[in-house]
Amino acid sequence: MLRFLVGRLISIVLTVWAISFVAFAIIQLPPGDYLTAYMAELSAQGERVSPAELEALRRQYSLGDPFLVQYWKWISGILAHGDFGSSFEWKRPVTELIWGRLGNSILLEGLAVLVMWLVALPIGIYAAVRKYSLGDYLATVFGFLGLAVPNFLFALVLMYLTYVWFGTTLGGLFSPAFERAHWSLPRLWDFLTYAWAPIIVLATAGTAQLIRIMRANLLDELKKPYVTTARSKGLPEWKVIVKYPVRVALNPLVSTIGWLLPTLVSSSVIVSVVMNLPTAGPLLLRSLTSQDMYLAGTIIMLLGVLTVIGTLISDLILAWLDPRIRHGGAR
Amino acid sequence: MTAEALTEDTAPPEIKRSQESQAALMWRRFRQHRLAVWSLWIVGLFYFIALFAEFLAPFEPSAYNPRYTYAAPQGIHFIDRDEEGNWTFRPFVYGYKSEIDPAALRRTFVVDRDVKHPINFFVEAEPYRLLGIIPMDVKLFGTTERRAPLYILGADRLGRDLLSRLIHGTRISLSIGLIGVVLSLVFGVIIGGFSGYYGGWFDSVVQRVIEFIRSLPTIPLWLGLAAALPRDWSSLQTYFAITVILSLVGWTELARVVRGRFLALRTEDFVTAARLDGASDWRVITRHMVPNFMSHIIAAATLAIPGMILAETALSFLGLGLQAPIVSWGTLLQEAQNIRTLASAPWLLLPGVAVVVAILALNFLGDGLRDAADPYGR
């Protein structure tokens, strides 16, 4: 287990480093920099800035340095004292701006994963055990829809329907009264009354895929002789199913988090923009359009790092469940 | 048993059956997948629409009419009564009358059942060029009456015809999927082929790179890249830049498929035989290996198109993909981003239906092709 853990950790460190590099490179890509955008804005408002002032600003943000120097300043600041740079647009440190929003992102995505599993497991088991029943067909249809409906479209349709049927507009995660409050029971309740909609939107596509995988895995297992043995021993049917084949079929399902998480993070960005949620997504979009490079780079990097950490956790769970992976054998 | 006895024993009809060509076997296998056959028709129809967009759409995508902003869909009616009261078959649409919405205090259009505008086929139109090449002055359908409104699927905020824009958007969205996949295929086949055929350190590096790319959330990555495109680029430049950006992630999946096939075939006897025969690497790859997994690649490529279309739609929807003068499903849906707009003009969500149908059809088609790629299995 230790060797497995060390190996995974080394690769994680390398991946995170690569992510930081890519994130910074992306931010450097646009022609011009924040100052050119800022200048354009100022001159549109009729203000004038002297070249000397411009140069001072440029030096303050060290925008004139070569790429690697800028990258080094950024990354060493992060490693030395958790300083991700400061946002040009908001004139505040990046860390101040993002933690709350990133927390909301993690909370929302975590809840979505939870809902996915809670819904997909029983339905997947049912669809496999009652193969070709009405419920199985319904699950299949649901699976195809989840595959084909882009989540932002689903969000739009949901918003439209609630508006037409109940006259309310979905959006946000908290009512204004609880926006800045500390976590408490009333705030949690308030959060849930808002968050159910984005969670449903986020969980649908993944649920559809998990049902399909669970059904296929379980169907493979149900044919095996040990199931017949268990049944012929006289075990009750639910015990035959839940005690053996379901447990075996769960293993491949755990490893799906590896690709589930990147798609989930992706879709949460776009769903947040549509439903106006205070998560990292809308902030990223805004910072990209205004070329607020440290803010955008930090968000892209942290979203990537979060995804990798999530994948690591799923790997660890899998290794804990399955000794073949833990010992690197059986290949 | 002698060789002659063997040939005599084998009955002629059986020889005939075993001589059925690979293509015929694949076609037969494909037809067993009923959904895939239906999807082939639907996908064909979509690409037909994309190809002849200018002819099929009654208006230019940018043609606007401020008299009919947010006009509701007219629908299309086929059965009508003529002057003597007999039922006739004659497609027509109803006209509009404007009303002031007492609550919102603004003009809305309701379908007026007293006014009918007949629809004619092959009507004359402003001269245009089909696909930008063939000069034409006939459209498939339209109204012959001057200034008669024709908004079968409704109008948007500038009074532009949604149906025409949807038809033109089909061309952009579907072609972006196709070009993006072709680009991914080029990257994927070259990189995946090298890594599968030669293996070694190159293979491990490529595999690590692919794993890395696939572990990243794609939308933030795409957004970052798309935001880097200069604003002053022409729409054609943006269009190609977006396809390149999409294929930067798209190649990984295809490279995996190609590498897998190469690894599987590398140790096959016929490849070894060709190599021992003195065939060059190039010849072994192009003449012996590629024809063997061409069908697999086509299936994988088909399955990659929906992802490309979805990605373009998402990017354009967020405003960082294709920009305004270009009409795609994503830019059309961008109009529907606001819940207030949506409440008064829900038909603006219709491009979403096109997206869903196209994605489903392409997925089923890809499934069918994947089955057909290996007609000997099962």
CSV table of N, CA and C in Angstrom, one decimal, chain A residues 181-310:
chain,number,residue,atom,x,y,z
A,181,ALA,N,-23.8,35.2,5.8
A,181,ALA,CA,-23.9,34.7,7.2
A,181,ALA,C,-23.0,33.5,7.3
A,182,HIS,N,-22.7,33.1,8.6
A,182,HIS,CA,-22.0,31.9,8.9
A,182,HIS,C,-22.9,30.7,8.8
A,183,TRP,N,-22.3,29.5,8.6
A,183,TRP,CA,-23.1,28.3,8.4
A,183,TRP,C,-23.9,28.1,9.7
A,184,SER,N,-25.2,27.8,9.6
A,184,SER,CA,-26.1,27.5,10.7
A,184,SER,C,-27.2,26.7,10.1
A,185,LEU,N,-28.1,26.2,11.0
A,185,LEU,CA,-29.2,25.3,10.4
A,185,LEU,C,-30.1,26.1,9.5
A,186,PRO,N,-30.5,27.3,9.9
A,186,PRO,CA,-31.4,28.0,8.9
A,186,PRO,C,-30.7,28.3,7.6
A,187,ARG,N,-29.4,28.6,7.7
A,187,ARG,CA,-28.7,28.9,6.4
A,187,ARG,C,-28.6,27.6,5.6
A,188,LEU,N,-28.4,26.5,6.2
A,188,LEU,CA,-28.3,25.2,5.5
A,188,LEU,C,-29.6,25.0,4.8
A,189,TRP,N,-30.7,25.2,5.5
A,189,TRP,CA,-32.0,25.0,4.9
A,189,TRP,C,-32.2,26.0,3.7
A,190,ASP,N,-31.8,27.2,3.9
A,190,ASP,CA,-31.9,28.2,2.8
A,190,ASP,C,-31.1,27.8,1.6
A,191,PHE,N,-29.9,27.3,1.9
A,191,PHE,CA,-29.0,26.8,0.8
A,191,PHE,C,-29.7,25.6,0.0
A,192,LEU,N,-30.3,24.7,0.8
A,192,LEU,CA,-30.9,23.6,0.1
A,192,LEU,C,-32.1,24.0,-0.7
A,193,THR,N,-32.9,25.0,-0.3
A,193,THR,CA,-34.0,25.4,-1.1
A,193,THR,C,-33.5,26.0,-2.4
A,194,TYR,N,-32.3,26.5,-2.5
A,194,TYR,CA,-31.8,27.1,-3.7
A,194,TYR,C,-31.0,26.0,-4.5
A,195,ALA,N,-30.2,25.2,-3.8
A,195,ALA,CA,-29.2,24.3,-4.4
A,195,ALA,C,-29.8,23.1,-5.1
A,196,TRP,N,-31.1,22.8,-4.8
A,196,TRP,CA,-31.6,21.5,-5.4
A,196,TRP,C,-31.5,21.6,-6.9
A,197,ALA,N,-31.9,22.7,-7.4
A,197,ALA,CA,-32.0,22.8,-8.9
A,197,ALA,C,-30.6,22.6,-9.6
A,198,PRO,N,-29.5,23.4,-9.2
A,198,PRO,CA,-28.2,23.1,-9.9
A,198,PRO,C,-27.7,21.7,-9.6
A,199,ILE,N,-28.0,21.1,-8.4
A,199,ILE,CA,-27.5,19.8,-8.1
A,199,ILE,C,-28.2,18.8,-9.0
A,200,ILE,N,-29.5,18.9,-9.2
A,200,ILE,CA,-30.2,18.0,-10.2
A,200,ILE,C,-29.6,18.1,-11.6
A,201,VAL,N,-29.4,19.4,-12.0
A,201,VAL,CA,-28.8,19.6,-13.4
A,201,VAL,C,-27.5,18.9,-13.5
A,202,LEU,N,-26.6,19.2,-12.4
A,202,LEU,CA,-25.3,18.6,-12.5
A,202,LEU,C,-25.3,17.1,-12.5
A,203,ALA,N,-26.2,16.5,-11.7
A,203,ALA,CA,-26.1,15.1,-11.4
A,203,ALA,C,-26.7,14.3,-12.5
A,204,THR,N,-27.5,14.9,-13.4
A,204,THR,CA,-28.3,14.1,-14.3
A,204,THR,C,-27.4,13.3,-15.3
A,205,ALA,N,-26.5,14.0,-16.0
A,205,ALA,CA,-25.7,13.3,-17.0
A,205,ALA,C,-24.9,12.2,-16.4
A,206,GLY,N,-24.3,12.5,-15.2
A,206,GLY,CA,-23.4,11.5,-14.6
A,206,GLY,C,-24.3,10.3,-14.1
A,207,THR,N,-25.5,10.6,-13.6
A,207,THR,CA,-26.4,9.5,-13.1
A,207,THR,C,-26.7,8.6,-14.3
A,208,ALA,N,-27.0,9.2,-15.4
A,208,ALA,CA,-27.4,8.4,-16.6
A,208,ALA,C,-26.2,7.4,-16.9
A,209,GLN,N,-25.0,7.9,-16.9
A,209,GLN,CA,-23.9,7.1,-17.3
A,209,GLN,C,-23.6,6.0,-16.2
A,210,LEU,N,-23.7,6.4,-14.9
A,210,LEU,CA,-23.5,5.4,-13.9
A,210,LEU,C,-24.5,4.3,-13.9
A,211,ILE,N,-25.7,4.6,-14.2
A,211,ILE,CA,-26.8,3.6,-14.3
A,211,ILE,C,-26.3,2.6,-15.4
A,212,ARG,N,-25.9,3.1,-16.5
A,212,ARG,CA,-25.5,2.2,-17.6
A,212,ARG,C,-24.4,1.3,-17.2
A,213,ILE,N,-23.4,1.9,-16.6
A,213,ILE,CA,-22.2,1.1,-16.2
A,213,ILE,C,-22.6,0.1,-15.1
A,214,MET,N,-23.3,0.5,-14.1
A,214,MET,CA,-23.7,-0.4,-13.1
A,214,MET,C,-24.5,-1.6,-13.6
A,215,ARG,N,-25.4,-1.3,-14.5
A,215,ARG,CA,-26.2,-2.3,-15.1
A,215,ARG,C,-25.4,-3.3,-15.9
A,216,ALA,N,-24.4,-2.8,-16.7
A,216,ALA,CA,-23.6,-3.7,-17.5
A,216,ALA,C,-22.7,-4.5,-16.6
A,217,ASN,N,-22.1,-3.9,-15.6
A,217,ASN,CA,-21.2,-4.6,-14.7
A,217,ASN,C,-22.0,-5.8,-14.0
A,218,LEU,N,-23.2,-5.4,-13.5
A,218,LEU,CA,-23.9,-6.4,-12.7
A,218,LEU,C,-24.4,-7.5,-13.6
A,219,LEU,N,-24.8,-7.2,-14.8
A,219,LEU,CA,-25.3,-8.2,-15.7
A,219,LEU,C,-24.2,-9.3,-16.0
A,220,ASP,N,-22.9,-8.8,-16.1
A,220,ASP,CA,-21.8,-9.7,-16.3
A,220,ASP,C,-21.6,-10.6,-15.1
A,221,GLU,N,-21.8,-10.0,-13.9
A,221,GLU,CA,-21.6,-10.8,-12.6
A,221,GLU,C,-22.7,-11.8,-12.4
A,222,LEU,N,-23.9,-11.4,-12.7
A,222,LEU,CA,-25.1,-12.2,-12.4
A,222,LEU,C,-25.0,-13.6,-13.1
A,223,LYS,N,-24.3,-13.6,-14.2
A,223,LYS,CA,-24.2,-14.9,-15.0
A,223,LYS,C,-23.2,-15.9,-14.3
A,224,LYS,N,-22.4,-15.4,-13.4
A,224,LYS,CA,-21.3,-16.3,-12.9
A,224,LYS,C,-21.8,-17.3,-12.0
A,225,PRO,N,-21.1,-18.5,-11.9
A,225,PRO,CA,-21.5,-19.6,-11.1
A,225,PRO,C,-21.7,-19.3,-9.6
A,226,TYR,N,-20.9,-18.4,-9.1
A,226,TYR,CA,-21.0,-18.2,-7.6
A,226,TYR,C,-22.4,-17.7,-7.2
A,227,VAL,N,-23.0,-17.0,-8.2
A,227,VAL,CA,-24.4,-16.5,-7.9
A,227,VAL,C,-25.3,-17.7,-7.8
A,228,THR,N,-25.2,-18.6,-8.8
A,228,THR,CA,-26.0,-19.8,-8.7
A,228,THR,C,-25.8,-20.6,-7.4
A,229,THR,N,-24.5,-20.7,-7.0
A,229,THR,CA,-24.2,-21.4,-5.8
A,229,THR,C,-24.9,-20.7,-4.6
A,230,ALA,N,-24.8,-19.4,-4.5
A,230,ALA,CA,-25.4,-18.7,-3.4
A,230,ALA,C,-26.9,-18.9,-3.4
A,231,ARG,N,-27.5,-18.9,-4.6
A,231,ARG,CA,-28.9,-19.1,-4.7
A,231,ARG,C,-29.3,-20.6,-4.3
A,232,SER,N,-28.5,-21.5,-4.7
A,232,SER,CA,-28.8,-22.9,-4.4
A,232,SER,C,-28.6,-23.2,-2.9
A,233,LYS,N,-27.8,-22.4,-2.2
A,233,LYS,CA,-27.6,-22.6,-0.8
A,233,LYS,C,-28.9,-22.2,-0.1
A,234,GLY,N,-29.8,-21.6,-0.8
A,234,GLY,CA,-31.0,-21.2,-0.2
A,234,GLY,C,-31.0,-19.8,0.4
A,235,LEU,N,-30.1,-19.0,0.0
A,235,LEU,CA,-30.1,-17.6,0.5
A,235,LEU,C,-31.3,-16.8,0.0
A,236,PRO,N,-31.8,-15.9,0.7
A,236,PRO,CA,-32.9,-15.1,0.2
A,236,PRO,C,-32.4,-14.3,-1.0
A,237,GLU,N,-33.2,-14.0,-2.0
A,237,GLU,CA,-32.8,-13.4,-3.2
A,237,GLU,C,-32.1,-12.1,-3.0
A,238,TRP,N,-32.6,-11.2,-2.2
A,238,TRP,CA,-31.9,-9.9,-2.0
A,238,TRP,C,-30.5,-10.1,-1.5
A,239,LYS,N,-30.3,-11.1,-0.6
A,239,LYS,CA,-29.0,-11.3,-0.1
A,239,LYS,C,-28.1,-11.9,-1.2
A,240,VAL,N,-28.6,-12.7,-2.0
A,240,VAL,CA,-27.8,-13.2,-3.1
A,240,VAL,C,-27.3,-12.1,-4.0
A,241,ILE,N,-28.1,-11.1,-4.2
A,241,ILE,CA,-27.7,-10.0,-5.1
A,241,ILE,C,-26.8,-9.0,-4.4
A,242,VAL,N,-27.3,-8.6,-3.2
A,242,VAL,CA,-26.5,-7.5,-2.6
A,242,VAL,C,-25.2,-7.9,-2.0
A,243,LYS,N,-25.2,-9.2,-1.5
A,243,LYS,CA,-24.0,-9.6,-0.7
A,243,LYS,C,-22.8,-9.9,-1.7
A,244,TYR,N,-23.1,-10.5,-2.9
A,244,TYR,CA,-21.9,-10.8,-3.7
A,244,TYR,C,-21.8,-10.0,-5.0
A,245,PRO,N,-22.7,-10.2,-6.0
A,245,PRO,CA,-22.4,-9.6,-7.3
A,245,PRO,C,-22.4,-8.1,-7.2
A,246,VAL,N,-23.2,-7.5,-6.4
A,246,VAL,CA,-23.2,-6.0,-6.3
A,246,VAL,C,-21.9,-5.5,-5.8
A,247,ARG,N,-21.3,-6.2,-4.8
A,247,ARG,CA,-20.0,-5.7,-4.3
A,247,ARG,C,-18.9,-5.8,-5.3
A,248,VAL,N,-19.0,-6.9,-6.1
A,248,VAL,CA,-18.0,-7.0,-7.2
A,248,VAL,C,-18.2,-6.0,-8.3
A,249,ALA,N,-19.4,-5.7,-8.6
A,249,ALA,CA,-19.7,-4.8,-9.7
A,249,ALA,C,-19.4,-3.3,-9.3
A,250,LEU,N,-19.3,-3.1,-7.9
A,250,LEU,CA,-19.0,-1.7,-7.5
A,250,LEU,C,-17.6,-1.3,-7.8
A,251,ASN,N,-16.7,-2.2,-7.9
A,251,ASN,CA,-15.3,-1.8,-8.1
A,251,ASN,C,-15.0,-1.0,-9.3
A,252,PRO,N,-15.4,-1.4,-10.5
A,252,PRO,CA,-15.2,-0.6,-11.7
A,252,PRO,C,-16.0,0.7,-11.6
A,253,LEU,N,-17.0,0.7,-10.8
A,253,LEU,CA,-17.8,2.0,-10.7
A,253,LEU,C,-17.0,3.0,-9.9
A,254,VAL,N,-16.3,2.6,-8.9
A,254,VAL,CA,-15.5,3.6,-8.2
A,254,VAL,C,-14.5,4.3,-9.1
A,255,SER,N,-13.9,3.5,-10.0
A,255,SER,CA,-12.8,4.1,-10.8
A,255,SER,C,-13.4,5.0,-11.9
A,256,THR,N,-14.7,5.1,-12.0
A,256,THR,CA,-15.3,6.0,-13.0
A,256,THR,C,-15.1,7.5,-12.5
A,257,ILE,N,-14.9,7.7,-11.2
A,257,ILE,CA,-14.8,9.0,-10.7
A,257,ILE,C,-13.6,9.7,-11.5
A,258,GLY,N,-12.6,9.0,-11.9
A,258,GLY,CA,-11.5,9.5,-12.6
A,258,GLY,C,-12.0,10.4,-13.8
A,259,TRP,N,-13.0,9.9,-14.6
A,259,TRP,CA,-13.4,10.8,-15.7
A,259,TRP,C,-14.7,11.5,-15.4
A,260,LEU,N,-15.4,11.1,-14.3
A,260,LEU,CA,-16.6,11.7,-13.9
A,260,LEU,C,-16.3,13.1,-13.4
A,261,LEU,N,-15.3,13.2,-12.6
A,261,LEU,CA,-14.9,14.5,-12.0
A,261,LEU,C,-14.6,15.6,-13.0
A,262,PRO,N,-13.7,15.4,-14.0
A,262,PRO,CA,-13.4,16.4,-14.9
A,262,PRO,C,-14.6,16.9,-15.6
A,263,THR,N,-15.5,16.0,-16.0
A,263,THR,CA,-16.8,16.5,-16.7
A,263,THR,C,-17.6,17.3,-15.8
A,264,LEU,N,-17.7,16.8,-14.5
A,264,LEU,CA,-18.5,17.5,-13.5
A,264,LEU,C,-18.1,18.9,-13.3
A,265,VAL,N,-16.7,19.1,-13.1
A,265,VAL,CA,-16.2,20.4,-12.9
A,265,VAL,C,-16.5,21.3,-14.1
A,266,SER,N,-16.3,20.7,-15.3
A,266,SER,CA,-16.6,21.5,-16.6
A,266,SER,C,-18.0,21.9,-16.6
A,267,SER,N,-18.9,21.0,-16.3
A,267,SER,CA,-20.3,21.4,-16.4
A,267,SER,C,-20.7,22.3,-15.3
A,268,SER,N,-20.1,22.3,-14.2
A,268,SER,CA,-20.5,23.2,-13.1
A,268,SER,C,-20.1,24.6,-13.5
A,269,VAL,N,-19.0,24.8,-14.3
A,269,VAL,CA,-18.7,26.1,-14.7
A,269,VAL,C,-19.8,26.7,-15.5
A,270,ILE,N,-20.3,26.0,-16.5
A,270,ILE,CA,-21.3,26.5,-17.5
A,270,ILE,C,-22.7,26.6,-16.8
A,271,VAL,N,-23.0,25.6,-16.0
A,271,VAL,CA,-24.3,25.7,-15.3
A,271,VAL,C,-24.3,26.9,-14.3
A,272,SER,N,-23.2,27.2,-13.7
A,272,SER,CA,-23.1,28.3,-12.7
A,272,SER,C,-23.4,29.6,-13.5
A,273,VAL,N,-22.8,29.7,-14.7
A,273,VAL,CA,-23.0,30.9,-15.4
A,273,VAL,C,-24.5,31.1,-15.8
A,274,VAL,N,-25.2,30.0,-16.2
A,274,VAL,CA,-26.6,30.1,-16.6
A,274,VAL,C,-27.4,30.4,-15.4
A,275,MET,N,-27.2,29.7,-14.3
A,275,MET,CA,-28.1,29.8,-13.1
A,275,MET,C,-27.6,30.9,-12.1
A,276,ASN,N,-26.5,31.6,-12.5
A,276,ASN,CA,-26.0,32.7,-11.7
A,276,ASN,C,-25.6,32.3,-10.3
A,277,LEU,N,-24.8,31.2,-10.2
A,277,LEU,CA,-24.4,30.7,-8.9
A,277,LEU,C,-23.1,31.4,-8.5
A,278,PRO,N,-22.9,31.6,-7.2
A,278,PRO,CA,-21.7,32.2,-6.7
A,278,PRO,C,-20.6,31.2,-6.6
A,279,THR,N,-20.2,30.5,-7.7
A,279,THR,CA,-19.1,29.6,-7.7
A,279,THR,C,-18.0,30.1,-8.5
A,280,ALA,N,-17.0,29.3,-8.7
A,280,ALA,CA,-15.8,29.8,-9.4
A,280,ALA,C,-16.1,30.1,-10.9
A,281,GLY,N,-17.1,29.4,-11.5
A,281,GLY,CA,-17.4,29.5,-12.9
A,281,GLY,C,-17.6,30.9,-13.4
A,282,PRO,N,-18.6,31.6,-12.9
A,282,PRO,CA,-18.8,33.0,-13.5
A,282,PRO,C,-17.6,33.9,-13.3
A,283,LEU,N,-16.9,33.7,-12.1
A,283,LEU,CA,-15.7,34.5,-11.9
A,283,LEU,C,-14.6,34.3,-13.0
A,284,LEU,N,-14.5,33.0,-13.3
A,284,LEU,CA,-13.5,32.6,-14.4
A,284,LEU,C,-13.9,33.3,-15.7
A,285,LEU,N,-15.2,33.2,-16.0
A,285,LEU,CA,-15.6,33.8,-17.3
A,285,LEU,C,-15.3,35.2,-17.3
A,286,ARG,N,-15.6,35.9,-16.3
A,286,ARG,CA,-15.5,37.4,-16.2
A,286,ARG,C,-14.0,37.7,-16.3
A,287,SER,N,-13.1,37.0,-15.5
A,287,SER,CA,-11.7,37.3,-15.5
A,287,SER,C,-11.1,37.0,-16.9
A,288,LEU,N,-11.6,36.0,-17.6
A,288,LEU,CA,-11.0,35.7,-18.9
A,288,LEU,C,-11.4,36.8,-19.9
A,289,THR,N,-12.6,37.3,-19.8
A,289,THR,CA,-13.0,38.4,-20.8
A,289,THR,C,-12.2,39.7,-20.5
A,290,SER,N,-11.9,39.9,-19.2
A,290,SER,CA,-11.2,41.1,-18.9
A,290,SER,C,-9.7,40.9,-18.8
A,291,GLN,N,-9.2,39.7,-19.2
A,291,GLN,CA,-7.8,39.4,-19.2
A,291,GLN,C,-7.1,39.7,-17.8
A,292,ASP,N,-7.9,39.3,-16.8
A,292,ASP,CA,-7.3,39.5,-15.4
A,292,ASP,C,-6.5,38.2,-15.1
A,293,MET,N,-5.2,38.2,-15.5
A,293,MET,CA,-4.5,37.0,-15.7
A,293,MET,C,-4.3,36.2,-14.4
A,294,TYR,N,-3.9,36.8,-13.3
A,294,TYR,CA,-3.6,36.0,-12.1
A,294,TYR,C,-4.9,35.3,-11.6
A,295,LEU,N,-6.0,36.1,-11.7
A,295,LEU,CA,-7.3,35.5,-11.2
A,295,LEU,C,-7.7,34.3,-12.1
A,296,ALA,N,-7.6,34.5,-13.4
A,296,ALA,CA,-8.1,33.4,-14.3
A,296,ALA,C,-7.1,32.2,-14.2
A,297,GLY,N,-5.8,32.5,-14.2
A,297,GLY,CA,-4.9,31.4,-14.1
A,297,GLY,C,-5.1,30.6,-12.8
A,298,THR,N,-5.3,31.3,-11.7
A,298,THR,CA,-5.4,30.6,-10.4
A,298,THR,C,-6.7,29.7,-10.5
A,299,ILE,N,-7.8,30.3,-11.0
A,299,ILE,CA,-9.0,29.5,-11.0
A,299,ILE,C,-8.8,28.2,-11.9
A,300,ILE,N,-8.3,28.4,-13.1
A,300,ILE,CA,-8.0,27.3,-14.0
A,300,ILE,C,-7.2,26.2,-13.3
A,301,MET,N,-6.1,26.7,-12.6
A,301,MET,CA,-5.2,25.8,-11.9
A,301,MET,C,-5.9,25.1,-10.8
A,302,LEU,N,-6.6,25.9,-10.0
A,302,LEU,CA,-7.2,25.2,-8.8
A,302,LEU,C,-8.3,24.2,-9.2
A,303,LEU,N,-9.1,24.5,-10.3
A,303,LEU,CA,-10.1,23.6,-10.7
A,303,LEU,C,-9.4,22.3,-11.2
A,304,GLY,N,-8.3,22.5,-11.9
A,304,GLY,CA,-7.5,21.3,-12.4
A,304,GLY,C,-7.0,20.5,-11.2
A,305,VAL,N,-6.4,21.2,-10.2
A,305,VAL,CA,-5.8,20.5,-9.0
A,305,VAL,C,-6.9,19.8,-8.3
A,306,LEU,N,-8.1,20.4,-8.1
A,306,LEU,CA,-9.2,19.8,-7.4
A,306,LEU,C,-9.6,18.5,-8.1
A,307,THR,N,-9.6,18.6,-9.4
A,307,THR,CA,-10.0,17.4,-10.1
A,307,THR,C,-9.0,16.2,-9.9
A,308,VAL,N,-7.7,16.6,-9.9
A,308,VAL,CA,-6.7,15.6,-9.7
A,308,VAL,C,-6.8,15.0,-8.3
A,309,ILE,N,-7.0,15.9,-7.3
A,309,ILE,CA,-7.1,15.4,-6.0
A,309,ILE,C,-8.3,14.4,-5.8
A,310,GLY,N,-9.4,14.8,-6.5
A,310,GLY,CA,-10.6,14.0,-6.4
A,310,GLY,C,-10.3,12.6,-7.0
